[in-house]
């Protein structure tokens, strides 16, 4: 008779275990409900990133915004209404060569991202992962109600990290075109990139290298 192999158990490819309770404490304090978690989660972010993080965040539905934005980074667009980060200071800047010459992405544009990249660059990656593990049940709940009842948010996080690490590193200056109101990359290959990969081009090569190194370290800690 044919041998029937047991079906493989469904489950996360990259499971996340909860953190250990602090010394002298038998168990962790229960997390608040997802819809009431903003103040509690913001305190945890301030502990990890410092008070500067408050100036760049939208402070309502934080976990929902983070989950939805992560999920949409490999796609064409992340709607402004779901982003956890507010509008950046200053305006998008370009360089032009003459009145009708080519348009390039200006290096003067890169400092706009200093506040966001700065708080990430100096943070303790292990503290970030500890906070992520602590709040992971709420991240998972937000991911399921986003439309993935059988999905696992951390699996998606690892997928998105791999996608962002594959972002090309074109030589500067990067040429732009402006067919309508918004600027686009002149190179069709760059214009076809996802919104997350385009963001890594817009922040500039130094910031992009910092983000990629952070993502590599994060992946090493949250993937199996």
mmCIF file of C-alpha atoms in Angstrom, residues 91-218:
data_model
loop_
_atom_site.group_PDB
_atom_site.id
_atom_site.type_symbol
_atom_site.label_atom_id
_atom_site.label_comp_id
_atom_site.label_asym_id
_atom_site.label_seq_id
_atom_site.Cartn_x
_atom_site.Cartn_y
_atom_site.Cartn_z
ATOM 1 C CA UNK A 91 10.776 70.514 -0.209
ATOM 2 C CA UNK A 92 11.963 67.924 -2.690
ATOM 3 C CA UNK A 93 14.951 69.420 -4.530
ATOM 4 C CA UNK A 94 16.385 68.857 -7.979
ATOM 5 C CA UNK A 95 19.315 70.132 -10.024
ATOM 6 C CA UNK A 96 18.907 71.354 -13.580
ATOM 7 C CA UNK A 97 21.394 72.114 -16.320
ATOM 8 C CA UNK A 98 20.198 75.280 -18.000
ATOM 9 C CA UNK A 99 16.615 76.295 -18.673
ATOM 10 C CA UNK A 100 15.763 73.236 -20.730
ATOM 11 C CA UNK A 101 18.558 70.914 -19.689
ATOM 12 C CA UNK A 102 18.243 67.555 -17.952
ATOM 13 C CA UNK A 103 16.920 67.310 -14.392
ATOM 14 C CA UNK A 104 18.773 65.378 -11.686
ATOM 15 C CA UNK A 105 18.033 64.301 -8.138
ATOM 16 C CA UNK A 106 19.852 66.882 -6.002
ATOM 17 C CA UNK A 107 22.158 65.848 -3.140
ATOM 18 C CA UNK A 108 20.636 68.838 -1.316
ATOM 19 C CA UNK A 109 17.545 66.666 -0.985
ATOM 20 C CA UNK A 110 19.233 64.034 1.206
ATOM 21 C CA UNK A 111 19.399 66.044 4.479
ATOM 22 C CA UNK A 112 15.592 66.021 4.580
ATOM 23 C CA UNK A 113 15.901 62.442 5.817
ATOM 24 C CA UNK A 114 18.519 63.136 8.503
ATOM 25 C CA UNK A 115 16.068 63.130 11.450
ATOM 26 C CA UNK A 116 14.565 59.785 10.489
ATOM 27 C CA UNK A 117 17.815 58.035 9.579
ATOM 28 C CA UNK A 118 19.576 59.579 12.554
ATOM 29 C CA UNK A 119 17.310 58.089 15.231
ATOM 30 C CA UNK A 120 17.561 54.690 13.550
ATOM 31 C CA UNK A 121 21.348 54.776 13.183
ATOM 32 C CA UNK A 122 22.065 55.395 16.871
ATOM 33 C CA UNK A 123 19.451 53.018 18.312
ATOM 34 C CA UNK A 124 20.399 49.707 19.914
ATOM 35 C CA UNK A 125 19.302 47.004 17.471
ATOM 36 C CA UNK A 126 18.821 44.482 20.287
ATOM 37 C CA UNK A 127 16.542 46.910 22.132
ATOM 38 C CA UNK A 128 14.558 47.403 18.921
ATOM 39 C CA UNK A 129 14.095 43.651 18.536
ATOM 40 C CA UNK A 130 13.128 43.277 22.197
ATOM 41 C CA UNK A 131 10.404 45.912 21.755
ATOM 42 C CA UNK A 132 9.262 44.239 18.538
ATOM 43 C CA UNK A 133 9.001 40.867 20.295
ATOM 44 C CA UNK A 134 7.163 42.464 23.216
ATOM 45 C CA UNK A 135 4.516 44.030 20.991
ATOM 46 C CA UNK A 136 4.480 41.308 18.356
ATOM 47 C CA UNK A 137 0.999 39.991 19.330
ATOM 48 C CA UNK A 138 -0.410 43.419 18.456
ATOM 49 C CA UNK A 139 1.564 43.572 15.186
ATOM 50 C CA UNK A 140 0.183 40.138 14.328
ATOM 51 C CA UNK A 141 -3.371 41.194 15.178
ATOM 52 C CA UNK A 142 -3.035 44.313 13.021
ATOM 53 C CA UNK A 143 -1.687 42.231 10.142
ATOM 54 C CA UNK A 144 -4.556 39.756 10.345
ATOM 55 C CA UNK A 145 -7.217 42.436 10.343
ATOM 56 C CA UNK A 146 -5.447 44.140 7.444
ATOM 57 C CA UNK A 147 -6.670 41.196 5.384
ATOM 58 C CA UNK A 148 -4.353 38.281 6.165
ATOM 59 C CA UNK A 149 -6.242 36.075 8.655
ATOM 60 C CA UNK A 150 -3.900 33.147 8.016
ATOM 61 C CA UNK A 151 -0.709 35.163 7.548
ATOM 62 C CA UNK A 152 2.193 35.923 9.854
ATOM 63 C CA UNK A 153 3.498 39.450 10.063
ATOM 64 C CA UNK A 154 7.090 38.519 10.803
ATOM 65 C CA UNK A 155 7.207 36.374 7.660
ATOM 66 C CA UNK A 156 6.124 39.469 5.739
ATOM 67 C CA UNK A 157 8.770 41.578 7.513
ATOM 68 C CA UNK A 158 11.523 39.199 6.368
ATOM 69 C CA UNK A 159 10.142 39.230 2.788
ATOM 70 C CA UNK A 160 10.101 43.032 2.730
ATOM 71 C CA UNK A 161 13.628 43.268 4.153
ATOM 72 C CA UNK A 162 14.910 40.965 1.402
ATOM 73 C CA UNK A 163 13.087 43.077 -1.168
ATOM 74 C CA UNK A 164 14.625 46.313 0.110
ATOM 75 C CA UNK A 165 18.118 44.823 0.306
ATOM 76 C CA UNK A 166 17.812 44.025 -3.415
ATOM 77 C CA UNK A 167 17.459 47.743 -4.246
ATOM 78 C CA UNK A 168 19.941 48.676 -6.989
ATOM 79 C CA UNK A 169 22.634 51.281 -6.367
ATOM 80 C CA UNK A 170 22.772 53.424 -9.505
ATOM 81 C CA UNK A 171 25.568 55.860 -10.193
ATOM 82 C CA UNK A 172 24.922 59.475 -9.399
ATOM 83 C CA UNK A 173 23.594 61.824 -10.544
ATOM 84 C CA UNK A 174 20.221 60.153 -11.038
ATOM 85 C CA UNK A 175 18.312 61.726 -13.878
ATOM 86 C CA UNK A 176 14.650 62.651 -13.476
ATOM 87 C CA UNK A 177 11.810 63.630 -15.764
ATOM 88 C CA UNK A 178 8.623 65.536 -15.027
ATOM 89 C CA UNK A 179 5.913 64.401 -17.432
ATOM 90 C CA UNK A 180 3.145 65.852 -15.249
ATOM 91 C CA UNK A 181 3.166 67.323 -11.722
ATOM 92 C CA UNK A 182 5.390 64.746 -10.018
ATOM 93 C CA UNK A 183 8.973 63.860 -10.834
ATOM 94 C CA UNK A 184 9.800 60.376 -12.108
ATOM 95 C CA UNK A 185 13.046 58.525 -12.695
ATOM 96 C CA UNK A 186 14.162 58.857 -16.298
ATOM 97 C CA UNK A 187 15.486 55.292 -16.300
ATOM 98 C CA UNK A 188 12.475 52.989 -16.877
ATOM 99 C CA UNK A 189 14.133 50.311 -14.748
ATOM 100 C CA UNK A 190 14.353 52.656 -11.771
ATOM 101 C CA UNK A 191 10.852 54.004 -12.314
ATOM 102 C CA UNK A 192 9.535 50.412 -12.245
ATOM 103 C CA UNK A 193 10.928 49.851 -8.742
ATOM 104 C CA UNK A 194 8.627 49.570 -5.745
ATOM 105 C CA UNK A 195 7.841 52.517 -3.495
ATOM 106 C CA UNK A 196 10.236 51.173 -0.845
ATOM 107 C CA UNK A 197 13.101 50.783 -3.277
ATOM 108 C CA UNK A 198 12.496 54.247 -4.749
ATOM 109 C CA UNK A 199 12.621 55.681 -1.245
ATOM 110 C CA UNK A 200 16.074 54.143 -0.746
ATOM 111 C CA UNK A 201 17.201 55.951 -3.903
ATOM 112 C CA UNK A 202 15.710 59.268 -2.787
ATOM 113 C CA UNK A 203 17.435 59.275 0.610
ATOM 114 C CA UNK A 204 20.866 59.187 -1.027
ATOM 115 C CA UNK A 205 23.603 56.550 -1.120
ATOM 116 C CA UNK A 206 24.975 57.187 2.385
ATOM 117 C CA UNK A 207 21.567 57.012 4.048
ATOM 118 C CA UNK A 208 20.669 53.983 1.916
ATOM 119 C CA UNK A 209 23.817 52.176 3.075
ATOM 120 C CA UNK A 210 22.891 52.927 6.704
ATOM 121 C CA UNK A 211 19.356 51.610 6.196
ATOM 122 C CA UNK A 212 20.574 48.454 4.465
ATOM 123 C CA UNK A 213 23.043 47.687 7.239
ATOM 124 C CA UNK A 214 20.268 48.171 9.790
ATOM 125 C CA UNK A 215 18.007 45.841 7.796
ATOM 126 C CA UNK A 216 20.697 43.156 7.598
ATOM 127 C CA UNK A 217 21.157 43.248 11.363
ATOM 128 C CA UNK A 218 17.408 43.224 11.929
#
